[in-house]
Structures are given as structure tokens and as C-alpha cells.
mmCIF file of C-alpha atoms in Angstrom:
data_model
loop_
_atom_site.group_PDB
_atom_site.id
_atom_site.type_symbol
_atom_site.label_atom_id
_atom_site.label_comp_id
_atom_site.label_asym_id
_atom_site.label_seq_id
_atom_site.Cartn_x
_atom_site.Cartn_y
_atom_site.Cartn_z
ATOM 1 C CA MET A 1 63.829 47.684 -138.931
ATOM 2 C CA ARG A 2 61.986 45.890 -135.983
ATOM 3 C CA ILE A 3 59.170 47.171 -134.155
ATOM 4 C CA ASN A 4 58.536 43.810 -131.963
ATOM 5 C CA HIS A 5 61.211 44.590 -129.235
ATOM 6 C CA ASN A 6 63.497 47.554 -129.414
ATOM 7 C CA ILE A 7 66.670 46.315 -128.320
ATOM 8 C CA ALA A 8 68.385 50.011 -127.828
ATOM 9 C CA ALA A 9 66.383 51.141 -125.309
ATOM 10 C CA LEU A 10 66.540 48.109 -123.326
ATOM 11 C CA ASN A 11 70.102 48.815 -123.938
ATOM 12 C CA THR A 12 69.482 52.125 -122.860
ATOM 13 C CA TYR A 13 66.908 50.405 -119.763
ATOM 14 C CA ARG A 14 69.688 49.106 -118.116
ATOM 15 C CA GLN A 15 72.346 51.616 -118.428
ATOM 16 C CA LEU A 16 69.767 53.225 -116.556
ATOM 17 C CA GLY A 17 69.007 50.808 -114.244
ATOM 18 C CA ASP A 18 72.552 50.200 -113.240
ATOM 19 C CA ALA A 19 72.845 54.265 -113.494
ATOM 20 C CA ASN A 20 70.144 54.442 -111.205
ATOM 21 C CA LYS A 21 71.749 51.932 -107.987
ATOM 22 C CA ALA A 22 75.486 52.794 -108.227
ATOM 23 C CA GLN A 23 73.886 56.439 -107.433
ATOM 24 C CA GLN A 24 71.938 55.415 -104.744
ATOM 25 C CA ASN A 25 75.148 53.206 -103.149
ATOM 26 C CA SER A 26 77.086 56.900 -103.306
ATOM 27 C CA MET A 27 74.190 58.771 -101.888
ATOM 28 C CA GLU A 28 73.856 55.415 -99.265
ATOM 29 C CA LYS A 29 78.176 55.780 -98.562
ATOM 30 C CA LEU A 30 78.117 59.715 -97.749
ATOM 31 C CA SER A 31 75.000 59.964 -96.072
ATOM 32 C CA SER A 32 76.352 56.677 -93.777
ATOM 33 C CA GLY A 33 80.282 57.477 -93.780
ATOM 34 C CA LEU A 34 80.834 54.528 -94.265
ATOM 35 C CA ARG A 35 82.302 52.394 -97.406
ATOM 36 C CA ILE A 36 80.954 49.011 -95.715
ATOM 37 C CA ASN A 37 77.015 49.430 -95.165
ATOM 38 C CA SER A 38 76.190 45.766 -95.144
ATOM 39 C CA ALA A 39 77.494 42.474 -95.788
ATOM 40 C CA LYS A 40 77.328 43.202 -100.077
ATOM 41 C CA ASP A 41 79.556 45.510 -100.348
ATOM 42 C CA ASP A 42 82.591 43.954 -98.890
ATOM 43 C CA ALA A 43 81.931 40.125 -97.220
ATOM 44 C CA ALA A 44 86.350 39.817 -96.142
ATOM 45 C CA GLY A 45 86.619 43.643 -95.213
ATOM 46 C CA LEU A 46 82.888 43.593 -93.171
ATOM 47 C CA ALA A 47 84.817 40.653 -91.008
ATOM 48 C CA ILE A 48 88.034 42.030 -90.268
ATOM 49 C CA SER A 49 86.493 45.450 -89.308
ATOM 50 C CA GLU A 50 84.092 43.820 -87.038
ATOM 51 C CA LYS A 51 87.147 41.960 -85.528
ATOM 52 C CA MET A 52 88.797 44.946 -85.412
ATOM 53 C CA ARG A 53 86.496 46.663 -83.395
ATOM 54 C CA GLY A 54 86.278 43.678 -81.666
ATOM 55 C CA GLN A 55 89.482 44.355 -80.027
ATOM 56 C CA ILE A 56 88.892 48.185 -79.643
ATOM 57 C CA LYS A 57 86.272 48.383 -77.541
ATOM 58 C CA GLY A 58 88.150 45.675 -75.415
ATOM 59 C CA LEU A 59 91.210 47.972 -75.640
ATOM 60 C CA ASP A 60 88.883 51.074 -74.306
ATOM 61 C CA MET A 61 87.639 48.262 -71.544
ATOM 62 C CA ALA A 62 90.762 47.534 -70.310
ATOM 63 C CA SER A 63 92.184 50.996 -70.398
ATOM 64 C CA LYS A 64 89.118 51.754 -68.146
ATOM 65 C CA ASN A 65 89.644 49.161 -65.717
ATOM 66 C CA ALA A 66 93.252 49.933 -65.448
ATOM 67 C CA GLN A 67 92.143 53.301 -64.403
ATOM 68 C CA ASP A 68 89.441 51.780 -61.628
ATOM 69 C CA GLY A 69 92.506 49.672 -60.501
ATOM 70 C CA ILE A 70 94.744 53.437 -60.277
ATOM 71 C CA SER A 71 91.021 54.584 -57.964
ATOM 72 C CA LEU A 72 91.519 51.570 -55.729
ATOM 73 C CA ILE A 73 95.136 52.052 -55.319
ATOM 74 C CA GLN A 74 94.692 55.730 -54.575
ATOM 75 C CA THR A 75 92.175 54.575 -51.687
ATOM 76 C CA ALA A 76 94.296 52.403 -50.514
ATOM 77 C CA GLU A 77 97.506 54.665 -51.096
ATOM 78 C CA GLY A 78 95.524 57.299 -48.903
ATOM 79 C CA ALA A 79 94.518 55.249 -45.796
ATOM 80 C CA LEU A 80 98.313 53.934 -45.753
ATOM 81 C CA ASN A 81 99.499 57.948 -45.843
ATOM 82 C CA GLU A 82 97.391 58.617 -42.692
ATOM 83 C CA THR A 83 98.932 55.597 -41.028
ATOM 84 C CA HIS A 84 102.274 56.677 -41.249
ATOM 85 C CA SER A 85 101.385 59.850 -40.046
ATOM 86 C CA ILE A 86 100.102 58.819 -37.322
ATOM 87 C CA LEU A 87 103.095 56.489 -36.547
ATOM 88 C CA GLN A 88 105.401 59.414 -36.934
ATOM 89 C CA ARG A 89 103.761 61.481 -34.132
ATOM 90 C CA MET A 90 103.577 57.529 -32.237
ATOM 91 C CA ARG A 91 107.756 57.074 -32.700
ATOM 92 C CA GLU A 92 107.430 61.195 -31.827
ATOM 93 C CA LEU A 93 105.551 60.597 -28.205
ATOM 94 C CA ALA A 94 107.286 57.470 -27.377
ATOM 95 C CA VAL A 95 111.220 59.522 -28.267
ATOM 96 C CA GLN A 96 109.417 62.663 -25.694
ATOM 97 C CA SER A 97 108.374 59.423 -23.155
ATOM 98 C CA ALA A 98 112.118 57.834 -23.505
ATOM 99 C CA ASN A 99 113.152 60.653 -21.452
ATOM 100 C CA ASP A 100 113.372 60.971 -17.465
ATOM 101 C CA THR A 101 112.293 64.316 -17.162
ATOM 102 C CA ASN A 102 109.254 63.167 -17.418
ATOM 103 C CA THR A 103 107.912 61.734 -14.563
ATOM 104 C CA ASP A 104 105.022 58.724 -14.213
ATOM 105 C CA VAL A 105 102.072 61.305 -14.676
ATOM 106 C CA ASP A 106 102.900 62.614 -17.785
ATOM 107 C CA ARG A 107 104.100 59.033 -19.082
ATOM 108 C CA ALA A 108 100.884 57.717 -18.738
ATOM 109 C CA GLU A 109 99.095 60.976 -20.101
ATOM 110 C CA ILE A 110 101.206 60.482 -23.040
ATOM 111 C CA GLN A 111 100.251 56.448 -22.918
ATOM 112 C CA LYS A 112 96.545 57.770 -23.707
ATOM 113 C CA GLU A 113 97.307 59.371 -26.690
ATOM 114 C CA VAL A 114 99.219 56.276 -28.234
ATOM 115 C CA ASN A 115 96.535 54.142 -26.956
ATOM 116 C CA GLN A 116 94.178 56.127 -29.102
ATOM 117 C CA LEU A 117 96.647 56.805 -32.315
ATOM 118 C CA SER A 118 97.197 52.923 -32.339
ATOM 119 C CA ASP A 119 93.159 52.509 -32.516
ATOM 120 C CA GLU A 120 92.497 55.193 -35.250
ATOM 121 C CA ILE A 121 95.070 52.740 -36.849
ATOM 122 C CA THR A 122 92.999 49.615 -36.409
ATOM 123 C CA ARG A 123 90.202 51.777 -37.438
ATOM 124 C CA ILE A 124 92.104 52.552 -40.980
ATOM 125 C CA GLY A 125 92.897 49.061 -41.280
ATOM 126 C CA GLN A 126 89.593 47.450 -41.367
ATOM 127 C CA ASN A 127 87.358 50.219 -42.538
ATOM 128 C CA THR A 128 89.012 51.233 -45.686
ATOM 129 C CA GLU A 129 86.995 50.256 -48.875
ATOM 130 C CA PHE A 130 86.862 50.811 -52.147
ATOM 131 C CA ASN A 131 83.167 49.220 -54.406
ATOM 132 C CA THR A 132 82.358 47.873 -50.679
ATOM 133 C CA GLN A 133 85.923 45.681 -50.731
ATOM 134 C CA ASN A 134 88.021 46.031 -47.586
ATOM 135 C CA LEU A 135 91.774 47.171 -48.646
ATOM 136 C CA THR A 136 93.532 47.295 -45.646
ATOM 137 C CA ASP A 137 92.594 44.494 -43.664
ATOM 138 C CA GLY A 138 94.737 41.856 -45.051
ATOM 139 C CA SER A 139 91.716 40.773 -47.384
ATOM 140 C CA PHE A 140 91.957 42.127 -50.897
ATOM 141 C CA SER A 141 93.273 39.519 -52.998
ATOM 142 C CA GLY A 142 92.562 40.677 -56.934
ATOM 143 C CA LYS A 143 93.592 40.778 -60.650
ATOM 144 C CA PHE A 144 93.010 44.226 -62.851
ATOM 145 C CA GLN A 145 91.845 43.413 -66.311
ATOM 146 C CA ILE A 146 94.245 45.728 -68.175
ATOM 147 C CA GLY A 147 93.446 43.587 -72.287
ATOM 148 C CA SER A 148 91.077 43.000 -74.740
ATOM 149 C CA ASN A 149 92.102 39.217 -74.414
ATOM 150 C CA SER A 150 91.800 36.518 -71.575
ATOM 151 C CA GLY A 151 94.726 35.974 -69.473
ATOM 152 C CA GLN A 152 95.888 39.696 -69.510
ATOM 153 C CA ASN A 153 95.934 40.383 -66.303
ATOM 154 C CA ILE A 154 97.774 42.105 -63.202
ATOM 155 C CA GLU A 155 97.695 40.743 -59.707
ATOM 156 C CA LEU A 156 97.446 42.925 -56.398
ATOM 157 C CA ASN A 157 97.287 41.682 -52.539
ATOM 158 C CA ILE A 158 97.338 44.659 -50.324
ATOM 159 C CA SER A 159 98.776 43.380 -46.537
ATOM 160 C CA ASP A 160 97.223 43.716 -43.188
ATOM 161 C CA MET A 161 97.783 47.242 -41.850
ATOM 162 C CA ARG A 162 96.409 46.886 -38.575
ATOM 163 C CA ALA A 163 97.340 47.896 -35.445
ATOM 164 C CA SER A 164 97.614 44.049 -34.203
ATOM 165 C CA VAL A 165 99.763 42.934 -36.935
ATOM 166 C CA LEU A 166 102.152 46.258 -37.504
ATOM 167 C CA GLY A 167 102.972 45.531 -33.778
ATOM 168 C CA VAL A 168 101.441 49.028 -32.629
ATOM 169 C CA GLN A 169 98.151 47.650 -30.350
ATOM 170 C CA THR A 170 98.002 46.394 -27.080
ATOM 171 C CA VAL A 171 95.360 43.942 -26.004
ATOM 172 C CA SER A 172 93.963 43.509 -22.776
ATOM 173 C CA GLY A 173 91.806 40.478 -21.009
ATOM 174 C CA THR A 174 91.365 38.813 -18.540
ATOM 175 C CA ILE A 175 91.361 34.799 -18.701
ATOM 176 C CA GLY A 176 88.050 32.826 -17.346
ATOM 177 C CA GLY A 177 87.916 31.703 -13.754
ATOM 178 C CA VAL A 178 86.922 28.085 -13.500
ATOM 179 C CA ALA A 179 85.123 26.478 -10.872
ATOM 180 C CA ASP A 180 85.824 23.437 -8.445
ATOM 181 C CA THR A 181 84.754 20.354 -10.003
ATOM 182 C CA ALA A 182 83.551 17.341 -8.282
ATOM 183 C CA VAL A 183 85.389 14.019 -9.781
ATOM 184 C CA THR A 184 84.110 10.521 -9.405
ATOM 185 C CA ASP A 185 85.210 6.620 -10.093
ATOM 186 C CA ASN A 186 83.216 4.900 -10.699
ATOM 187 C CA GLU A 187 86.130 1.883 -10.726
ATOM 188 C CA HIS A 188 88.290 2.097 -8.434
ATOM 189 C CA LYS A 189 87.279 2.560 -4.039
ATOM 190 C CA LEU A 190 88.508 5.346 -3.094
ATOM 191 C CA THR A 191 89.680 4.393 1.074
ATOM 192 C CA SER A 192 91.493 7.323 3.221
ATOM 193 C CA GLY A 193 94.877 6.691 2.845
ATOM 194 C CA SER A 194 97.588 8.797 1.011
ATOM 195 C CA TYR A 195 97.991 9.452 -2.400
ATOM 196 C CA THR A 196 101.150 10.970 -4.466
ATOM 197 C CA VAL A 197 101.527 13.055 -7.871
ATOM 198 C CA ALA A 198 103.201 10.484 -10.252
ATOM 199 C CA ASP A 199 103.866 13.201 -12.966
ATOM 200 C CA ASN A 200 103.119 16.855 -13.422
ATOM 201 C CA SER A 201 104.907 17.596 -15.637
ATOM 202 C CA GLY A 202 101.658 19.796 -18.042
ATOM 203 C CA THR A 203 102.109 22.875 -18.018
ATOM 204 C CA LEU A 204 99.146 25.194 -19.740
ATOM 205 C CA GLU A 205 100.657 27.844 -22.071
ATOM 206 C CA LEU A 206 98.538 31.062 -23.738
ATOM 207 C CA SER A 207 99.695 32.771 -27.523
ATOM 208 C CA ASP A 208 99.625 35.580 -29.139
ATOM 209 C CA ALA A 209 98.933 35.945 -32.620
ATOM 210 C CA GLU A 210 102.906 35.997 -33.307
ATOM 211 C CA GLY A 211 103.295 32.836 -30.622
ATOM 212 C CA ASN A 212 105.025 34.904 -28.262
ATOM 213 C CA VAL A 213 103.999 32.857 -24.766
ATOM 214 C CA ILE A 214 102.320 35.150 -22.384
ATOM 215 C CA GLY A 215 101.413 32.848 -20.001
ATOM 216 C CA THR A 216 101.654 29.582 -18.422
ATOM 217 C CA ASP A 217 100.226 27.107 -15.142
ATOM 218 C CA ALA A 218 101.640 23.553 -14.739
ATOM 219 C CA GLY A 219 99.273 20.489 -14.947
ATOM 220 C CA SER A 220 97.760 19.095 -11.971
ATOM 221 C CA GLY A 221 99.391 15.593 -12.817
ATOM 222 C CA VAL A 222 97.896 11.813 -12.123
ATOM 223 C CA PHE A 223 97.355 10.340 -8.661
ATOM 224 C CA GLU A 224 97.576 6.455 -8.293
ATOM 225 C CA ASP A 225 97.201 3.837 -5.771
ATOM 226 C CA ALA A 226 99.632 2.303 -3.475
ATOM 227 C CA ASP A 227 99.356 -0.705 -6.578
ATOM 228 C CA GLY A 228 101.157 1.932 -9.149
ATOM 229 C CA ASN A 229 97.094 1.512 -10.577
ATOM 230 C CA THR A 230 95.778 4.950 -11.827
ATOM 231 C CA VAL A 231 92.878 5.814 -9.925
ATOM 232 C CA ILE A 232 92.429 10.137 -11.022
ATOM 233 C CA THR A 233 93.431 12.660 -13.835
ATOM 234 C CA ILE A 234 93.582 16.027 -12.947
ATOM 235 C CA ALA A 235 93.773 18.664 -15.654
ATOM 236 C CA ALA A 236 94.604 22.198 -15.095
ATOM 237 C CA ALA A 237 93.088 25.018 -15.796
ATOM 238 C CA ALA A 238 92.746 28.946 -16.268
ATOM 239 C CA ASP A 239 92.668 30.347 -13.099
ATOM 240 C CA GLY A 240 91.502 33.622 -13.774
ATOM 241 C CA ASP A 241 94.277 36.102 -14.250
ATOM 242 C CA SER A 242 94.936 38.842 -15.894
ATOM 243 C CA PHE A 243 97.121 39.162 -19.558
ATOM 244 C CA SER A 244 97.771 41.699 -22.450
ATOM 245 C CA VAL A 245 99.609 40.787 -25.427
ATOM 246 C CA GLY A 246 102.455 42.976 -26.991
ATOM 247 C CA GLY A 247 102.218 46.477 -28.274
ATOM 248 C CA ILE A 248 103.243 50.077 -27.823
ATOM 249 C CA ASP A 249 104.529 50.654 -23.477
ATOM 250 C CA VAL A 250 105.768 53.690 -23.094
ATOM 251 C CA SER A 251 105.051 54.286 -19.355
ATOM 252 C CA THR A 252 108.823 53.555 -18.506
ATOM 253 C CA GLN A 253 111.706 55.021 -19.617
ATOM 254 C CA ASP A 254 113.094 51.168 -21.042
ATOM 255 C CA ALA A 255 109.511 50.283 -22.295
ATOM 256 C CA ALA A 256 109.104 54.187 -24.433
ATOM 257 C CA ASP A 257 113.267 52.785 -25.382
ATOM 258 C CA SER A 258 112.517 49.976 -26.800
ATOM 259 C CA ALA A 259 108.835 51.429 -28.253
ATOM 260 C CA ILE A 260 110.951 52.971 -30.640
ATOM 261 C CA THR A 261 111.891 50.616 -32.489
ATOM 262 C CA THR A 262 109.149 48.673 -32.506
ATOM 263 C CA ILE A 263 107.058 51.532 -34.074
ATOM 264 C CA GLN A 264 110.463 51.911 -36.465
ATOM 265 C CA THR A 265 109.852 48.809 -37.399
ATOM 266 C CA ALA A 266 106.160 49.474 -38.302
ATOM 267 C CA ILE A 267 107.026 52.647 -40.225
ATOM 268 C CA GLU A 268 109.166 50.368 -42.326
ATOM 269 C CA THR A 269 106.327 48.226 -43.461
ATOM 270 C CA VAL A 270 103.989 50.728 -44.504
ATOM 271 C CA SER A 271 106.982 51.922 -46.546
ATOM 272 C CA SER A 272 107.394 49.290 -48.182
ATOM 273 C CA GLU A 273 103.168 48.645 -48.917
ATOM 274 C CA ARG A 274 102.865 51.593 -50.018
ATOM 275 C CA SER A 275 106.144 51.660 -52.166
ATOM 276 C CA LYS A 276 105.225 48.349 -53.528
ATOM 277 C CA LEU A 277 101.492 50.210 -54.375
ATOM 278 C CA GLY A 278 103.112 53.261 -55.948
ATOM 279 C CA ALA A 279 104.516 50.754 -58.344
ATOM 280 C CA VAL A 280 101.644 49.106 -59.610
ATOM 281 C CA GLN A 281 100.013 52.271 -59.830
ATOM 282 C CA ASN A 282 103.094 53.667 -62.066
ATOM 283 C CA ARG A 283 102.805 50.152 -64.428
ATOM 284 C CA LEU A 284 98.366 50.696 -64.772
ATOM 285 C CA ASP A 285 99.814 54.483 -66.113
ATOM 286 C CA HIS A 286 101.964 52.922 -68.391
ATOM 287 C CA THR A 287 98.990 50.725 -69.679
ATOM 288 C CA ILE A 288 96.844 52.859 -69.852
ATOM 289 C CA ASN A 289 98.905 54.599 -72.380
ATOM 290 C CA ASN A 290 99.663 51.391 -74.567
ATOM 291 C CA LEU A 291 96.226 50.359 -74.375
ATOM 292 C CA SER A 292 95.499 54.819 -75.565
ATOM 293 C CA THR A 293 98.319 54.420 -78.103
ATOM 294 C CA SER A 294 96.983 50.396 -79.602
ATOM 295 C CA SER A 295 93.234 51.466 -79.773
ATOM 296 C CA GLU A 296 94.240 54.582 -81.759
ATOM 297 C CA ASN A 297 96.184 52.624 -84.241
ATOM 298 C CA LEU A 298 94.052 49.902 -84.313
ATOM 299 C CA THR A 299 91.113 52.335 -85.561
ATOM 300 C CA ALA A 300 92.436 53.941 -87.858
ATOM 301 C CA ALA A 301 93.433 50.511 -89.418
ATOM 302 C CA GLU A 302 89.666 49.984 -88.991
ATOM 303 C CA SER A 303 88.333 52.907 -90.366
ATOM 304 C CA ARG A 304 90.500 52.438 -93.742
ATOM 305 C CA ILE A 305 88.301 49.448 -94.138
ATOM 306 C CA ARG A 306 85.032 50.836 -93.423
ATOM 307 C CA ASP A 307 85.031 54.128 -94.125
ATOM 308 C CA VAL A 308 84.073 55.795 -96.880
ATOM 309 C CA ASP A 309 86.657 57.829 -98.830
ATOM 310 C CA MET A 310 84.343 60.959 -98.300
ATOM 311 C CA ALA A 311 85.475 63.334 -102.024
ATOM 312 C CA LYS A 312 86.594 59.443 -104.133
ATOM 313 C CA GLU A 313 82.820 58.722 -103.284
ATOM 314 C CA MET A 314 81.614 62.588 -104.651
ATOM 315 C CA MET A 315 82.954 61.982 -107.371
ATOM 316 C CA GLU A 316 81.595 58.553 -107.934
ATOM 317 C CA GLN A 317 78.052 60.510 -107.313
ATOM 318 C CA THR A 318 78.691 63.044 -109.639
ATOM 319 C CA LYS A 319 79.320 60.169 -112.222
ATOM 320 C CA ASN A 320 76.344 58.197 -111.023
ATOM 321 C CA SER A 321 74.334 60.937 -111.426
ATOM 322 C CA ILE A 322 75.362 62.282 -114.916
ATOM 323 C CA LEU A 323 75.398 58.502 -116.671
ATOM 324 C CA SER A 324 71.075 58.500 -114.756
ATOM 325 C CA GLN A 325 70.647 61.730 -116.296
ATOM 326 C CA ALA A 326 72.425 60.747 -120.201
ATOM 327 C CA SER A 327 70.341 57.196 -119.756
ATOM 328 C CA GLN A 328 67.390 59.184 -119.103
ATOM 329 C CA ALA A 329 67.397 61.228 -122.401
ATOM 330 C CA MET A 330 68.815 58.170 -124.367
ATOM 331 C CA LEU A 331 66.282 55.859 -123.523
ATOM 332 C CA ALA A 332 64.011 58.902 -124.967
ATOM 333 C CA GLN A 333 65.539 58.639 -127.881
ATOM 334 C CA ALA A 334 65.262 54.941 -128.520
ATOM 335 C CA ASN A 335 61.464 55.039 -127.423
ATOM 336 C CA GLN A 336 61.634 57.781 -130.817
ATOM 337 C CA GLN A 337 62.893 55.115 -133.516
ATOM 338 C CA PRO A 338 59.897 52.561 -133.992
ATOM 339 C CA GLN A 339 57.995 55.431 -134.874
ATOM 340 C CA GLY A 340 60.149 55.712 -138.316
ATOM 341 C CA VAL A 341 58.544 52.747 -139.501
ATOM 342 C CA LEU A 342 54.935 54.969 -140.005
ATOM 343 C CA GLN A 343 56.971 57.054 -142.420
ATOM 344 C CA LEU A 344 56.984 53.898 -144.381
ATOM 345 C CA LEU A 345 53.554 53.325 -143.940
ATOM 346 C CA ARG A 346 52.584 56.814 -145.401
#
């Protein structure tokens, strides 16, 4: 018998420490619901699960981005829906005006409503916004990030849906007149006599946004002396005439008949844009469904790696609790063994 080192007690004490440590780990897992609470629990599993967590959060945010994209499209499509209604009313008025049972006064009243409707289409096109971004004035071009990684996006461009672009707005104005200007020639001595215009083929043209000529004015040409030397060149200037750039005119039967075709073309243009927006919206709906499925599957995979099996861990905790209690009892008995030496000393 040895009393300097109680090997049985030391062994029991070590077993007690291991049981207590295992019990503490089980209690930590049961209280957190996680199998991996720190890198020491499973270094490789932690790295894999963190990567999955990044993917899951990215997919969830991409789904939110797609939902925001749908909201933007719905805003634009709602504006175009109203534009469609206005164009249908304008077409109805054009058909009405094309009937010769209407007098000039009647057509003038119809024209007033047509002009107001045209202005409203322009207002809608200029003022339709989503998050302070104009949508239907031709300036919107953006990308929706619909994936958790870079480059996973959908691009959307919304065409200009203002009345001027649809060809249903009349713009009127006056070309500014130019005052007379004195001309002085410092190189030639001008004397009285007859001078001839050598070339007056220059022409001033006014064009609208689509390139259609809406007015012309001939140039004045070049003046020469008797020896053929150019002495004065005079350019043409605008003379203050009024002008108008195409639009919807229902003031006559012929104009109203032409307006029907113009408005129908505008309706088809808006229909095409709405169809495009609807197609993108449907695509985003499917994108959201796919993102939700991917996020669900990744979450399940991450859960299998990181979450604790509560039933299994309860069994482990119960086992460690019993071992801890047994170790305590055995340690007490091991500490009693050296006292047997005292019996030999009596």
C-alpha cells in the first residue's frame, strides 16, 4: 500500500473532470440549440456552415431585390395603364370628329379635350417615379440583383412614353425675328452701281424631333463686283413666322381620319411596352420562387451541419450526468483507501 500517491483517486478525479466538461458542453448545446458553438466544436463544419450562411443571406436579399423590382415595374405599368385609357379616349374622340355631322365649332370643342388629354399623357410620362427615379420619360435603365453572387442580375430599360414620343402632342411656337444689321466692307470701296446675286441657293430648314421639315427659307446669296470679286455675303435669317410640330389634330375630317391612325400606333407602342414589363414581372415572380427554394434547401443543409440533435444530445447529457455523479462517489471511496494503513499501525 502506498500513501504518497493515491493513483485510484487521481484516476477518478480525471474521470470526474472529463464527465463534468462533457456535461457542460452538452448543456451549452442544449441551451443554444447548436452543435457548433465555436470553432473548437467542429472547425471544418464551422467553415462550411458560415459559407452557407452567406449564401442564404444573399439569396434572401436577392429575393427582396426581386420584390422591389416587381414594385417598380408595377408602378410603371400602372402609369402606362392610365396612358392606355387616355389614348383610347383620344381615339374615340378622333372617330367622333371624323364624322361630318360635326360642325367646325363641334370639332373645336373636341380638339380642346384632345389637347388636355395629350398634356396629361406628357405629365404622366414626366412625373411617374419610384424611389425618386423617373420611370417613363426614357431615362430609366437599371439592373436588378437577383442572385447571391456578382453578375447575377436582370437589366431593364423603360422606353419614353411621353406624348411627344408617341406622336400625340402638338407643340406650337414662333421663330424669333431678326432685326436689320448694317454691313461694312473694309476691303473694297463700294460705289453706286448695279450688283448681281451670284448664288442664292442656300436654304434654311426647321425640323422637328423626328427629323421632319416644318419650315424653309431661301438664303440671300453672295454679291460680286464687276471683276468677279466677292464684296458682300448675306445669310438668310428666320423671319418670325409661326410653326407647329406634329400632333393630334381633329379640327377637320381629313385630320381626324389621320389622327385615328396616329393614335392607334401610339396605343400599339404602349401595349408593346406594357407587354415587355409584364414579361419581366413574370420572370421576377419565377425568380423569387427559385430563390426561396434554394434558400430553403441551403438552410436545411446548414441546419444539418450546425444545429444540434436535441434527442441525441439529451441522451449524451444524461450519460455525462450519471458519470459525473458516479465519479464523485468513487472519488470519495478512493480517498478512503489510504486510511486503511492506519489499521496496520494499531
